[in-house]
mmCIF file of C-alpha atoms in Angstrom:
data_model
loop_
_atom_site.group_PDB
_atom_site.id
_atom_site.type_symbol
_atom_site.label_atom_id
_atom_site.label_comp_id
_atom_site.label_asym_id
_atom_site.label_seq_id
_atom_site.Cartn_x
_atom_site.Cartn_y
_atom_site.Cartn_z
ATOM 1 C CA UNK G 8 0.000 0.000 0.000
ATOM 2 C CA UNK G 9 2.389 2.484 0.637
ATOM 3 C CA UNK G 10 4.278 1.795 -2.688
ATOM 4 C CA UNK G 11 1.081 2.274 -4.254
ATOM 5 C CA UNK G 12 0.422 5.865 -2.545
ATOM 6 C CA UNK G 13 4.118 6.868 -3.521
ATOM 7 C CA UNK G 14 3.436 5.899 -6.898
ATOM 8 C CA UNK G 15 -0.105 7.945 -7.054
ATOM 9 C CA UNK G 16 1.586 10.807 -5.630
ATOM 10 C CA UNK G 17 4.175 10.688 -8.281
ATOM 11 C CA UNK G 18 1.537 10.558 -10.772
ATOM 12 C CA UNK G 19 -0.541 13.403 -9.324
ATOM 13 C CA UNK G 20 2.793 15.619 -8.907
ATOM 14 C CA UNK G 21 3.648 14.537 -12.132
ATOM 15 C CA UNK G 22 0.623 15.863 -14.098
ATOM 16 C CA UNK G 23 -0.189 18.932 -12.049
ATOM 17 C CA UNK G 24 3.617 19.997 -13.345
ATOM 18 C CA UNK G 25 2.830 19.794 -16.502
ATOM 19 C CA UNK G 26 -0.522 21.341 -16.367
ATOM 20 C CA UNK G 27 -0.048 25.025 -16.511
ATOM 21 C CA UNK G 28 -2.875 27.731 -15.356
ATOM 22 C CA UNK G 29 -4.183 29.765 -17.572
ATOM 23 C CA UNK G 30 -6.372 33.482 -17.318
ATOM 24 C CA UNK G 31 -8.407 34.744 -19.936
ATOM 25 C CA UNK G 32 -8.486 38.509 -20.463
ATOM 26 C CA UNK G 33 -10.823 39.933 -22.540
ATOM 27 C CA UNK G 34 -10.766 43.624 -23.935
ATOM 28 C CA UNK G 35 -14.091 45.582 -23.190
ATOM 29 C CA UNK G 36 -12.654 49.099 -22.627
ATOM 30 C CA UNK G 37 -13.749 51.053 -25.776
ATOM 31 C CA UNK G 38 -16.077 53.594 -26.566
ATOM 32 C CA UNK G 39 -16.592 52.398 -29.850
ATOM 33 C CA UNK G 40 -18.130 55.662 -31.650
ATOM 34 C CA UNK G 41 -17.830 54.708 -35.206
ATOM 35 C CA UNK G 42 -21.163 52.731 -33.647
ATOM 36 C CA UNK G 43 -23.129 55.412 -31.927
ATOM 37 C CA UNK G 44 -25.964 55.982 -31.671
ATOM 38 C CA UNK G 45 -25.884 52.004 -30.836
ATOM 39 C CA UNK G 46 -23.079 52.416 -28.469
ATOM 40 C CA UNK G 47 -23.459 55.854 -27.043
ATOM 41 C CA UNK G 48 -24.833 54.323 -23.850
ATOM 42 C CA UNK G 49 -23.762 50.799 -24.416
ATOM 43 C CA UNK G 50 -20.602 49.616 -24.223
ATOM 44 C CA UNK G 51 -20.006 47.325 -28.003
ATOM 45 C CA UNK G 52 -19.356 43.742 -26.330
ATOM 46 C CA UNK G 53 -22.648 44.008 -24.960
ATOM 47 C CA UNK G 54 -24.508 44.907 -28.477
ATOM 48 C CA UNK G 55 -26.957 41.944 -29.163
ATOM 49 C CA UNK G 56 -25.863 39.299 -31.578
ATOM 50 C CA UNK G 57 -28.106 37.101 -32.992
ATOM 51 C CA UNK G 58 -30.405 37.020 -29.567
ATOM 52 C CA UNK G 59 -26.919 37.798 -27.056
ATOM 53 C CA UNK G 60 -24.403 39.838 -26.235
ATOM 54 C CA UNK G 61 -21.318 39.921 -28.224
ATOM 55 C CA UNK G 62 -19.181 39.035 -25.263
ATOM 56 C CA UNK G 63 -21.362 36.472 -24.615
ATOM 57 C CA UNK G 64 -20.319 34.394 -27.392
ATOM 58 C CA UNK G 65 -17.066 34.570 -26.354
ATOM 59 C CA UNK G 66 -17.823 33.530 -22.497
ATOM 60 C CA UNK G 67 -19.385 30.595 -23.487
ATOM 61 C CA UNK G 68 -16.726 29.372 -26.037
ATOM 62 C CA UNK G 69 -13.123 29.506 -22.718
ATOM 63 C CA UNK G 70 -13.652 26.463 -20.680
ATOM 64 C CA UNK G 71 -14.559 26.277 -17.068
ATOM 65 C CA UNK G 72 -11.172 25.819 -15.891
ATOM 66 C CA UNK G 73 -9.570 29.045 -17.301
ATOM 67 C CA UNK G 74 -10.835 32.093 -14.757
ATOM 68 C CA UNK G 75 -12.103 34.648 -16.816
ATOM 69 C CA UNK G 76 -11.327 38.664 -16.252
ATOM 70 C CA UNK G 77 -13.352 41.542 -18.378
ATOM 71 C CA UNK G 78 -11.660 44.906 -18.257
ATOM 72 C CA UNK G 79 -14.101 47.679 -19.297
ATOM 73 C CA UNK G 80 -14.110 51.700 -18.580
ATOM 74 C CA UNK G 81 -15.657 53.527 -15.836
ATOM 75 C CA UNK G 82 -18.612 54.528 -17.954
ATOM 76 C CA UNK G 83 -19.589 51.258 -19.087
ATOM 77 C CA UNK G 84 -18.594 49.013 -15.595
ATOM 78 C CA UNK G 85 -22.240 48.763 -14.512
ATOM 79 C CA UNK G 86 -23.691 47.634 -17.179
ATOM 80 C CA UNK G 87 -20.892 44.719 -17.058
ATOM 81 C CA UNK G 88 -21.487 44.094 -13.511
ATOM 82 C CA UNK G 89 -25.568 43.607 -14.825
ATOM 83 C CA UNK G 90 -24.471 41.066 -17.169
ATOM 84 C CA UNK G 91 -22.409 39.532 -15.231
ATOM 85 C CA UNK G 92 -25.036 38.885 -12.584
ATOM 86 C CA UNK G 93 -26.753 36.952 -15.324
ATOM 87 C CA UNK G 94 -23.920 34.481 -16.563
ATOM 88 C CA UNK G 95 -23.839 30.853 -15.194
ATOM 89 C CA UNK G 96 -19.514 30.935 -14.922
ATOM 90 C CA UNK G 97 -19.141 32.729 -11.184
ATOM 91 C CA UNK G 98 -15.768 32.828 -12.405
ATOM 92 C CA UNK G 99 -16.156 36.148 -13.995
ATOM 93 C CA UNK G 100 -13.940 39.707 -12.478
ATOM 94 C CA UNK G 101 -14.845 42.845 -13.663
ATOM 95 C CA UNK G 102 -11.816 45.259 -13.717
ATOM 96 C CA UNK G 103 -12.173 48.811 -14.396
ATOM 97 C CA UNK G 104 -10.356 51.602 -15.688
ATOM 98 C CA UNK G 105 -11.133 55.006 -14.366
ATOM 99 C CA UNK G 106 -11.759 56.586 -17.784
ATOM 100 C CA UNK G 107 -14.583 58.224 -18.988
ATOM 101 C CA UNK G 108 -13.266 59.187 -22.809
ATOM 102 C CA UNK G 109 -11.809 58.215 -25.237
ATOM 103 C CA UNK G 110 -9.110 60.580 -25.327
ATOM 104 C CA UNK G 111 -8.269 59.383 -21.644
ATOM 105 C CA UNK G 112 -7.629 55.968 -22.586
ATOM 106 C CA UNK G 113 -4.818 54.019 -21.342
ATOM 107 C CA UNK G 114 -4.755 51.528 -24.293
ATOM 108 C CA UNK G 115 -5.503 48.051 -25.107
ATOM 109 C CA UNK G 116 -1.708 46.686 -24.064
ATOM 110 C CA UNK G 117 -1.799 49.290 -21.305
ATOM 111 C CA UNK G 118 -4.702 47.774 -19.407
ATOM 112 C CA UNK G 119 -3.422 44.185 -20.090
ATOM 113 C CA UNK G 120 -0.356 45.312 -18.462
ATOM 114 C CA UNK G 121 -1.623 46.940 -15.732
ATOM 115 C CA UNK G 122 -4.066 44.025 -14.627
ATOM 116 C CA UNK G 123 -0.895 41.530 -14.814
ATOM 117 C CA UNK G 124 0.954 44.247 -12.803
ATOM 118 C CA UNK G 125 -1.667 44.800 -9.954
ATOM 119 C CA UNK G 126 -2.736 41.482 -9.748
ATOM 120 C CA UNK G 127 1.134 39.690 -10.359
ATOM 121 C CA UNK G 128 -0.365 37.375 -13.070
ATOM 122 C CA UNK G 129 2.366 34.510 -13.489
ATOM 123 C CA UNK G 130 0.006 31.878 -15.544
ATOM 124 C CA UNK G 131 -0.230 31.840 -19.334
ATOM 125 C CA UNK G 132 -2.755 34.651 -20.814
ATOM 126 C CA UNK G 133 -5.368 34.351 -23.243
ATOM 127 C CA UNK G 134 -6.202 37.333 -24.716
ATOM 128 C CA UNK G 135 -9.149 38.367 -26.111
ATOM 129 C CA UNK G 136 -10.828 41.286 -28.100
ATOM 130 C CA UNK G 137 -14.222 41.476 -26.309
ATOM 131 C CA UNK G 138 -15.813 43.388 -29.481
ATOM 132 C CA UNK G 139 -15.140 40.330 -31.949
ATOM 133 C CA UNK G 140 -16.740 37.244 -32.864
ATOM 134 C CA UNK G 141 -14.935 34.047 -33.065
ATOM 135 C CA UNK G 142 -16.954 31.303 -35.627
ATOM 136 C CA UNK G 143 -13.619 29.134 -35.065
ATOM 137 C CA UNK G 144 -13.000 26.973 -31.192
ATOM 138 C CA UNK G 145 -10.953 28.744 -29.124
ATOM 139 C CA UNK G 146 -10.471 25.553 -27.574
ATOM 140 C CA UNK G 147 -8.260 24.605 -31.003
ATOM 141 C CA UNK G 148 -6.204 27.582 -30.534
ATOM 142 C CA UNK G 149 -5.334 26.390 -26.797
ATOM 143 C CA UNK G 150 -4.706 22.943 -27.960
ATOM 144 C CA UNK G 151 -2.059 24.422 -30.430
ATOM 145 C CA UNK G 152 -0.936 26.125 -27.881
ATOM 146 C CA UNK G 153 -0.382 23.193 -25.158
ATOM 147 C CA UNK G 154 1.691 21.344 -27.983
ATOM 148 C CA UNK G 155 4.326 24.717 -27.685
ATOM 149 C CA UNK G 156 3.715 26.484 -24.688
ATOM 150 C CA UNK G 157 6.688 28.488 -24.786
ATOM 151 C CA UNK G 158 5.624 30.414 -28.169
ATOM 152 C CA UNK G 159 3.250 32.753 -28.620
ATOM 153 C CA UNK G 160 0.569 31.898 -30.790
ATOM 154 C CA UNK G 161 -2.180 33.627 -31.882
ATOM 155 C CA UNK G 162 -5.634 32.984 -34.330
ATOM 156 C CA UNK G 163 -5.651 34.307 -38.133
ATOM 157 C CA UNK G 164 -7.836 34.630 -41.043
ATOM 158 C CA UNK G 165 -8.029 35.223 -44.897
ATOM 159 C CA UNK G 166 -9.685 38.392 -45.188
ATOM 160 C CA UNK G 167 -11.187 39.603 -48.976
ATOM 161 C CA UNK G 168 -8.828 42.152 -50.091
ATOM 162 C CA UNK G 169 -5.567 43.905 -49.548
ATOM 163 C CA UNK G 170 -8.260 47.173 -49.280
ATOM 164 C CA UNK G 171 -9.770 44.898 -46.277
ATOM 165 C CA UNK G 172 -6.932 44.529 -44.474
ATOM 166 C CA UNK G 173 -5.559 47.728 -44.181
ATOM 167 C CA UNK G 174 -8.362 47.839 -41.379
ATOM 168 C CA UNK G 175 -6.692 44.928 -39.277
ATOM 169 C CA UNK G 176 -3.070 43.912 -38.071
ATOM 170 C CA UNK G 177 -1.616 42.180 -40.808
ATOM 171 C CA UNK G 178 0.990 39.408 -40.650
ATOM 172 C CA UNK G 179 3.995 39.220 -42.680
ATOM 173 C CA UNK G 180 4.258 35.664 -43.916
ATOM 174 C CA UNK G 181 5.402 32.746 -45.982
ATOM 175 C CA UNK G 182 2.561 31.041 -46.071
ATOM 176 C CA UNK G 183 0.640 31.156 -49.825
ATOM 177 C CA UNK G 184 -1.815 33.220 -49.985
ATOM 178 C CA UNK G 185 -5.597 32.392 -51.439
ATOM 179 C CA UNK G 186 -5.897 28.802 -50.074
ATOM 180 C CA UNK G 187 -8.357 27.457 -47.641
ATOM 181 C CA UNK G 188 -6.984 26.882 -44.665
ATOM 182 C CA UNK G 189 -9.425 23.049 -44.225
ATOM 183 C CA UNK G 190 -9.979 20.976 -41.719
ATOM 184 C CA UNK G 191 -6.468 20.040 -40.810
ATOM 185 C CA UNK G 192 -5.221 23.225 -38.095
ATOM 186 C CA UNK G 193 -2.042 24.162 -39.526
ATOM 187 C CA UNK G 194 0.882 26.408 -38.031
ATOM 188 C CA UNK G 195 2.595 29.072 -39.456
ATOM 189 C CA UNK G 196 5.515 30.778 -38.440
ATOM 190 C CA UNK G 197 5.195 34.928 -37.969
ATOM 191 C CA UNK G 198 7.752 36.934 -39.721
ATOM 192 C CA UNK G 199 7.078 40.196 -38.841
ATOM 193 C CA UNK G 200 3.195 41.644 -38.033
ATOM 194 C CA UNK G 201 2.283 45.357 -38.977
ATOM 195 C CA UNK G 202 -0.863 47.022 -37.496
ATOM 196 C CA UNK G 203 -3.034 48.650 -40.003
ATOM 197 C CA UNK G 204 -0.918 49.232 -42.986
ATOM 198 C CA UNK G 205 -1.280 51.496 -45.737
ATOM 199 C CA UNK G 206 0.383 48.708 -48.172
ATOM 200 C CA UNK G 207 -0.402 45.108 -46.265
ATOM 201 C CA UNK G 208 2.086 42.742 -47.002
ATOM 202 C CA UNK G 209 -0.779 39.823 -47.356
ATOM 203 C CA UNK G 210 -4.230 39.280 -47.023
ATOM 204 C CA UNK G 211 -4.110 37.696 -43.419
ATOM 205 C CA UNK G 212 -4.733 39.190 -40.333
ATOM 206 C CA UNK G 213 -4.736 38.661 -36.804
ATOM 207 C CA UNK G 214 -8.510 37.886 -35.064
ATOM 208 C CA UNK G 215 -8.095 39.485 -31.922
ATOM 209 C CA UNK G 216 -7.267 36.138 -30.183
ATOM 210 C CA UNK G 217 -3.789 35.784 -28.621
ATOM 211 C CA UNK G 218 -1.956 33.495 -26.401
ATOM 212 C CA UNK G 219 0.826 34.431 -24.362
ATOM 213 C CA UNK G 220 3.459 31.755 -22.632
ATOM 214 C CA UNK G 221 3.550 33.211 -19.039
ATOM 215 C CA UNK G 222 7.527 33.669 -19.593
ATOM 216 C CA UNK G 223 6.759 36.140 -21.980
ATOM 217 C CA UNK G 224 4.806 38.459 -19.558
ATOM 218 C CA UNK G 225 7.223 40.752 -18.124
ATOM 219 C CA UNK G 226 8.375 41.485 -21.663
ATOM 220 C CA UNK G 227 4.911 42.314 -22.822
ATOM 221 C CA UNK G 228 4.710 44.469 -19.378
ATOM 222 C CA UNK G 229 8.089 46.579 -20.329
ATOM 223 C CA UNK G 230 6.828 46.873 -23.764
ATOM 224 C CA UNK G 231 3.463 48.068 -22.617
ATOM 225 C CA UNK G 232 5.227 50.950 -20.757
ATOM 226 C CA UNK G 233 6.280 52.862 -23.660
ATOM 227 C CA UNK G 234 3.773 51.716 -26.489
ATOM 228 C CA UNK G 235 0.558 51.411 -24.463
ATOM 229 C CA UNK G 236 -1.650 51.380 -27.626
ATOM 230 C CA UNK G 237 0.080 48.838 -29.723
ATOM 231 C CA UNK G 238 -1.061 45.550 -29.409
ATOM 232 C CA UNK G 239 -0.195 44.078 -32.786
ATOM 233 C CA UNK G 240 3.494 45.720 -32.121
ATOM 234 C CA UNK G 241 4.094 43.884 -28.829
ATOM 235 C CA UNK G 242 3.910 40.632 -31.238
ATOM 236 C CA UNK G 243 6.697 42.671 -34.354
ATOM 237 C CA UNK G 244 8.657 43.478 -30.951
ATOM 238 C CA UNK G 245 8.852 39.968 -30.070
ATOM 239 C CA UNK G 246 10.027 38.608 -33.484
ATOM 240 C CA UNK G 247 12.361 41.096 -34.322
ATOM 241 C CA UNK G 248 13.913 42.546 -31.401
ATOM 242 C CA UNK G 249 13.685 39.354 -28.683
ATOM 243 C CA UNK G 250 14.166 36.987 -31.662
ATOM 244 C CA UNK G 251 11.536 35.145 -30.297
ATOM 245 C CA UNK G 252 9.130 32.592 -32.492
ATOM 246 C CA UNK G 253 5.561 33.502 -32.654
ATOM 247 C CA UNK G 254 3.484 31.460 -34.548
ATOM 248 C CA UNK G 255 -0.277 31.535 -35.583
ATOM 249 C CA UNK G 256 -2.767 29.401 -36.768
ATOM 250 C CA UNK G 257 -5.281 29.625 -39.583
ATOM 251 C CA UNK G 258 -9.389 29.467 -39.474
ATOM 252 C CA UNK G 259 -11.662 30.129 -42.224
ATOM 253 C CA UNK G 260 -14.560 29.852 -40.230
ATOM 254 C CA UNK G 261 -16.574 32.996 -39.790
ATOM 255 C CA UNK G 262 -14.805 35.951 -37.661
ATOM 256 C CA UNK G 263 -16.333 39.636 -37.283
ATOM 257 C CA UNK G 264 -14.725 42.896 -35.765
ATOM 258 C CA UNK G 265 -17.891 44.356 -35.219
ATOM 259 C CA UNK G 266 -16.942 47.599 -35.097
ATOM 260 C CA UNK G 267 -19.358 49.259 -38.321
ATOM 261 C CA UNK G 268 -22.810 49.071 -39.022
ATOM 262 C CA UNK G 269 -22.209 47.383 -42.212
ATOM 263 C CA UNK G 270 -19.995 44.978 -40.231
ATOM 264 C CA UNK G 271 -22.357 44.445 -37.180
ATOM 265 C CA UNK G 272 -25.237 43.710 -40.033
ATOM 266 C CA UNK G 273 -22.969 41.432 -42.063
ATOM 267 C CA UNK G 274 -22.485 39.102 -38.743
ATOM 268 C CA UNK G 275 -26.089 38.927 -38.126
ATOM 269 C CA UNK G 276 -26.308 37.853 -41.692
ATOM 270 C CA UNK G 277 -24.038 34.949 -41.166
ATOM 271 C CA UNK G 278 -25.460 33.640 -38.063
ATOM 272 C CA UNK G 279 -29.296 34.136 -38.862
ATOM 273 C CA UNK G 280 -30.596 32.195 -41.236
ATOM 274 C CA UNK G 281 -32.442 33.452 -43.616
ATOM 275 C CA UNK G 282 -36.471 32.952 -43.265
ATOM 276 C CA UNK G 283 -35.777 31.689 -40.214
ATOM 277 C CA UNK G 284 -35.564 35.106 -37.388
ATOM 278 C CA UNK G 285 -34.092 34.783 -33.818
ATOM 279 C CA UNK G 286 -37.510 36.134 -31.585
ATOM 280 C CA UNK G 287 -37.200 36.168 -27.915
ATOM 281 C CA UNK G 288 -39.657 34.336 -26.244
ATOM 282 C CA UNK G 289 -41.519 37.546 -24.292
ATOM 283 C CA UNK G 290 -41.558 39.508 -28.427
ATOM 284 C CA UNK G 291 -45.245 39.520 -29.456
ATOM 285 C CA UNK G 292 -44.883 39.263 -33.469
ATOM 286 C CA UNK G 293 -48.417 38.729 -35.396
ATOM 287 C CA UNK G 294 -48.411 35.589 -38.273
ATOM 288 C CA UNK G 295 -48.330 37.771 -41.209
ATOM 289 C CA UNK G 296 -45.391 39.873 -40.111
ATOM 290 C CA UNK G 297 -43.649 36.571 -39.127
ATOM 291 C CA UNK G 298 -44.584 35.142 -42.810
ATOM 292 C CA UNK G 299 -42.799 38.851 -44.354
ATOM 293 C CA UNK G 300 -39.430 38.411 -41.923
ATOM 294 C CA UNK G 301 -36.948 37.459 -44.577
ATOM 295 C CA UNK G 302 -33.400 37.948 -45.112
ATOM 296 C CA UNK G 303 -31.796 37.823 -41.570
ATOM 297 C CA UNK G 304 -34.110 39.244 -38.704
ATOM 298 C CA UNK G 305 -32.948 39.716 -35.033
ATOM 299 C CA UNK G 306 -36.508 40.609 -32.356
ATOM 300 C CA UNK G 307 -35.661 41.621 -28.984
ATOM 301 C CA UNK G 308 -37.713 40.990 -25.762
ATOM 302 C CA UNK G 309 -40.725 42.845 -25.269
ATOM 303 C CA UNK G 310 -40.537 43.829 -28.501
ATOM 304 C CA UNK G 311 -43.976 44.380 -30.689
ATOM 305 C CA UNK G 312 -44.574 43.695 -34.547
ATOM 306 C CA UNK G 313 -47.751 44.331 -35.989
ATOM 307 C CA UNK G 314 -48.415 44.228 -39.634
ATOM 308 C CA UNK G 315 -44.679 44.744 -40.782
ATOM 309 C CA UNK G 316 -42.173 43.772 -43.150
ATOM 310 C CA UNK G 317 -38.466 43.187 -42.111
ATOM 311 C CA UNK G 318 -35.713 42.703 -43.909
ATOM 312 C CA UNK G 319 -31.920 41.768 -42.770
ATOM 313 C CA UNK G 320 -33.681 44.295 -39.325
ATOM 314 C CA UNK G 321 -32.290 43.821 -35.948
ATOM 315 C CA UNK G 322 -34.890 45.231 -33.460
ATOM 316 C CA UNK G 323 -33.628 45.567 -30.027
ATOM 317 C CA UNK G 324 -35.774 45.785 -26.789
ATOM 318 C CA UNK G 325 -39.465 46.861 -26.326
ATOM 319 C CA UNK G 326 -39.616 48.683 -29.696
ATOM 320 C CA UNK G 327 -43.353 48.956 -31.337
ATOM 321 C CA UNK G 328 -43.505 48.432 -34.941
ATOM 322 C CA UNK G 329 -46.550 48.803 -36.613
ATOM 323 C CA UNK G 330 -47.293 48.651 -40.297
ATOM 324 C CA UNK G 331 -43.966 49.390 -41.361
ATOM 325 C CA UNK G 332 -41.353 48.022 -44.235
ATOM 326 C CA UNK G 333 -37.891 48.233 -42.678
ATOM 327 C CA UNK G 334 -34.699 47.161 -44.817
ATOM 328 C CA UNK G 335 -31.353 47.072 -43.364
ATOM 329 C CA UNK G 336 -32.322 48.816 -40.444
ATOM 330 C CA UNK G 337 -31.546 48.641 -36.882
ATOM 331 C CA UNK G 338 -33.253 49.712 -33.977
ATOM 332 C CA UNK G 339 -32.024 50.571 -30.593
ATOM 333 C CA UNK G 340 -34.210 49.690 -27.007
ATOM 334 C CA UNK G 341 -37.728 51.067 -26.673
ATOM 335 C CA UNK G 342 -38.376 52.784 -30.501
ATOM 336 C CA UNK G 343 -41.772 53.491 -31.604
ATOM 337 C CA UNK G 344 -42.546 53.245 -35.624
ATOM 338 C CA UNK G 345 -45.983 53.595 -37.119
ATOM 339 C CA UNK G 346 -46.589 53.381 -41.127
ATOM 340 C CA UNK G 347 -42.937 53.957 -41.828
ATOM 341 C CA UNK G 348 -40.765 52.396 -44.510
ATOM 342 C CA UNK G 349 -37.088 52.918 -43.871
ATOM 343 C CA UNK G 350 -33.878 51.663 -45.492
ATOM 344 C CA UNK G 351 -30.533 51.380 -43.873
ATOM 345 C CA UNK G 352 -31.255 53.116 -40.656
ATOM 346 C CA UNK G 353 -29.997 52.775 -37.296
ATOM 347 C CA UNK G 354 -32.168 54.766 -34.787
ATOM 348 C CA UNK G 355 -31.863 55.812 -31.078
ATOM 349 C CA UNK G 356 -32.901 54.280 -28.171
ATOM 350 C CA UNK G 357 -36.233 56.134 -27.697
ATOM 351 C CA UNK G 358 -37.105 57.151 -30.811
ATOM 352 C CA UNK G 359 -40.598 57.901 -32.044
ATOM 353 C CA UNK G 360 -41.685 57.945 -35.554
ATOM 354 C CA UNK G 361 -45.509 58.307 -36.718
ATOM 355 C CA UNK G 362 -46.744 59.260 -40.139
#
């Protein structure tokens, strides 16, 4: 018996050595005004998203084990602490940084750093940009990960065009360009990464989902001191002046910066079938405007439709629409729209529109 416990203790020392913690951090401190009047008193990880918050999405797709930690601004930090009261993970810390404009920002790598700083983080970090969706597992991304830990790796896509990503961080690669990326996960090795450049170098860019070997943190932390703002640089400063390997992997499955209307619409598009619309349970929609919902339609609770034709139309909240044709349109909390036809609108919350 006691060679037996000696040998389970072995075992169990064994494994928890080479199981390494891991945080998740995810980015929620932006004012996002390209969006307003949508985000003008809503922070843009919690816009709705095919029936839930962005950051939702994300939540549900880290696994139990890995604590999760949501920084936000000082504007926005109630509304987080509301949804966070309504998540099943009790796992979730709302940090918060005491701005209240954009012009008073700390940065994206500045608030990373200063949460590993204040709270003396020493476990790998998952990184996360809470205003993105992620179609592909982050789950494959840590399992890539766990096979290297000691390089930084981080999630990539094909975008369109060379126009397209000038909008992104752009890696500098080998890999050829225009092929699907499959089934198979396949790394490739980083050889440089620019952040929104006026010539990109290649079509793929990074998706706002990085993870960082825990050896690699104090770096990031001195780095964050004098470029507080760069995030895609932290990863050129690692390749070029640490000589360190950071790698990537490639999905084609849907991704979306939401951070457009056009953009926030074409998600919906993707995740919403069409003829088939995402109502919440408490919306009161009549048959024949439920028989005219086509393209990709989005009904919030409490929300009333009465003799009305939508098209690719995300209604929000407790909105009344009544005998209206709405294209392309979306519609903040608690608007009011009687015999209207509208195309490519997005209204206020409160709005009231009667013929």
């Amino acid at each position: 018996p006691q060679d037996l416990l000696g040998l389970l203790f072995v075992l169990v020392s064994t494994t928890l050595t080479m199981t390494r913690a891991m945080q998740a951090f995810i980015l929620a401190g932006g004012f996002a005004t390209r969006l307003w009047p949508l985000t003008e008193k809503r922070a843009k990880p919690l816009l709705p998203l095919a029936g839930k918050p962005i950051i939702t999405h994300i939540v549900e797709q880290i696994p139990p084990e890995i604590p999760i930690t949501v920084s936000t601004n000082a504007i926005f930090a109630g509304a987080f602490a509301e949804w966070r009261a309504g998540q099943s993970r009790k796992d979730i810390t709302i940090v918060v940084e005491e701005t209240t404009k954009d012009d008073e920002k700390i940065g994206a790598l500045g608030a990373t750093a200063q949460w590993l700083t204040a709270e003396s983080i020493d476990d790998d970090l998952l990184l996360l940009a809470g205003d993105n969706y992620f179609g592909f597992p982050i789950t494959a991304v840590l399992e890539e990960f766990r096979n290297r830990k000691d390089h930084v790796l981080f999630a990539a896509r094909e975008v369109r065009s060379i126009e397209e990503a000038k909008r992104f961080g752009v890696v500098i690669t080998d890999e050829p360009q225009n092929q699907r990326a499959g089934k198979k996960i396949v790394r490739w090795r980083a050889k440089g990464f620019m952040e929104k450049p006026k010539d990109p170098p290649s079509k793929i860019v990074s998706t706002g989902c990085i993870v960082f070997p825990k050896g690699v943190l104090e770096l990031l932390i001195q780095y964050a001191g004098k470029h507080p703002d760069n995030m895609g640089g932290v990863l050129d400063h690692f390749i070029h002046d640490q000589k360190m390997e950071v790698e990537y992997v490639r999905f084609d499955a849907p991704w979306f910066d939401i951070g457009s209307y056009d953009a926030y619409l074409e998600a919906t598009q993707i995740l919403v079938s069409p003829g088939k619309p995402v109502i919440h349970p408490t919306a009161e929609v009549d048959e024949e405007s439920r028989k005219r919902c086509t393209g990709s339609v989005v009904i919030g609770a409490g929300t009333r439709v009465k003799e009305s034709e939508l098209i690719n139309t995300i209604l929000f909240d407790h909105c009344t629409v009544t005998d209206c044709s709405l294209e392309r349109c979306i519609l903040d909390d608690n608007c009011t729209l009687h015999s209207i036809d509208l195309t490519g609108k997005m209204l206020r919350s409160g709005t009231t529109i009667k013929k």
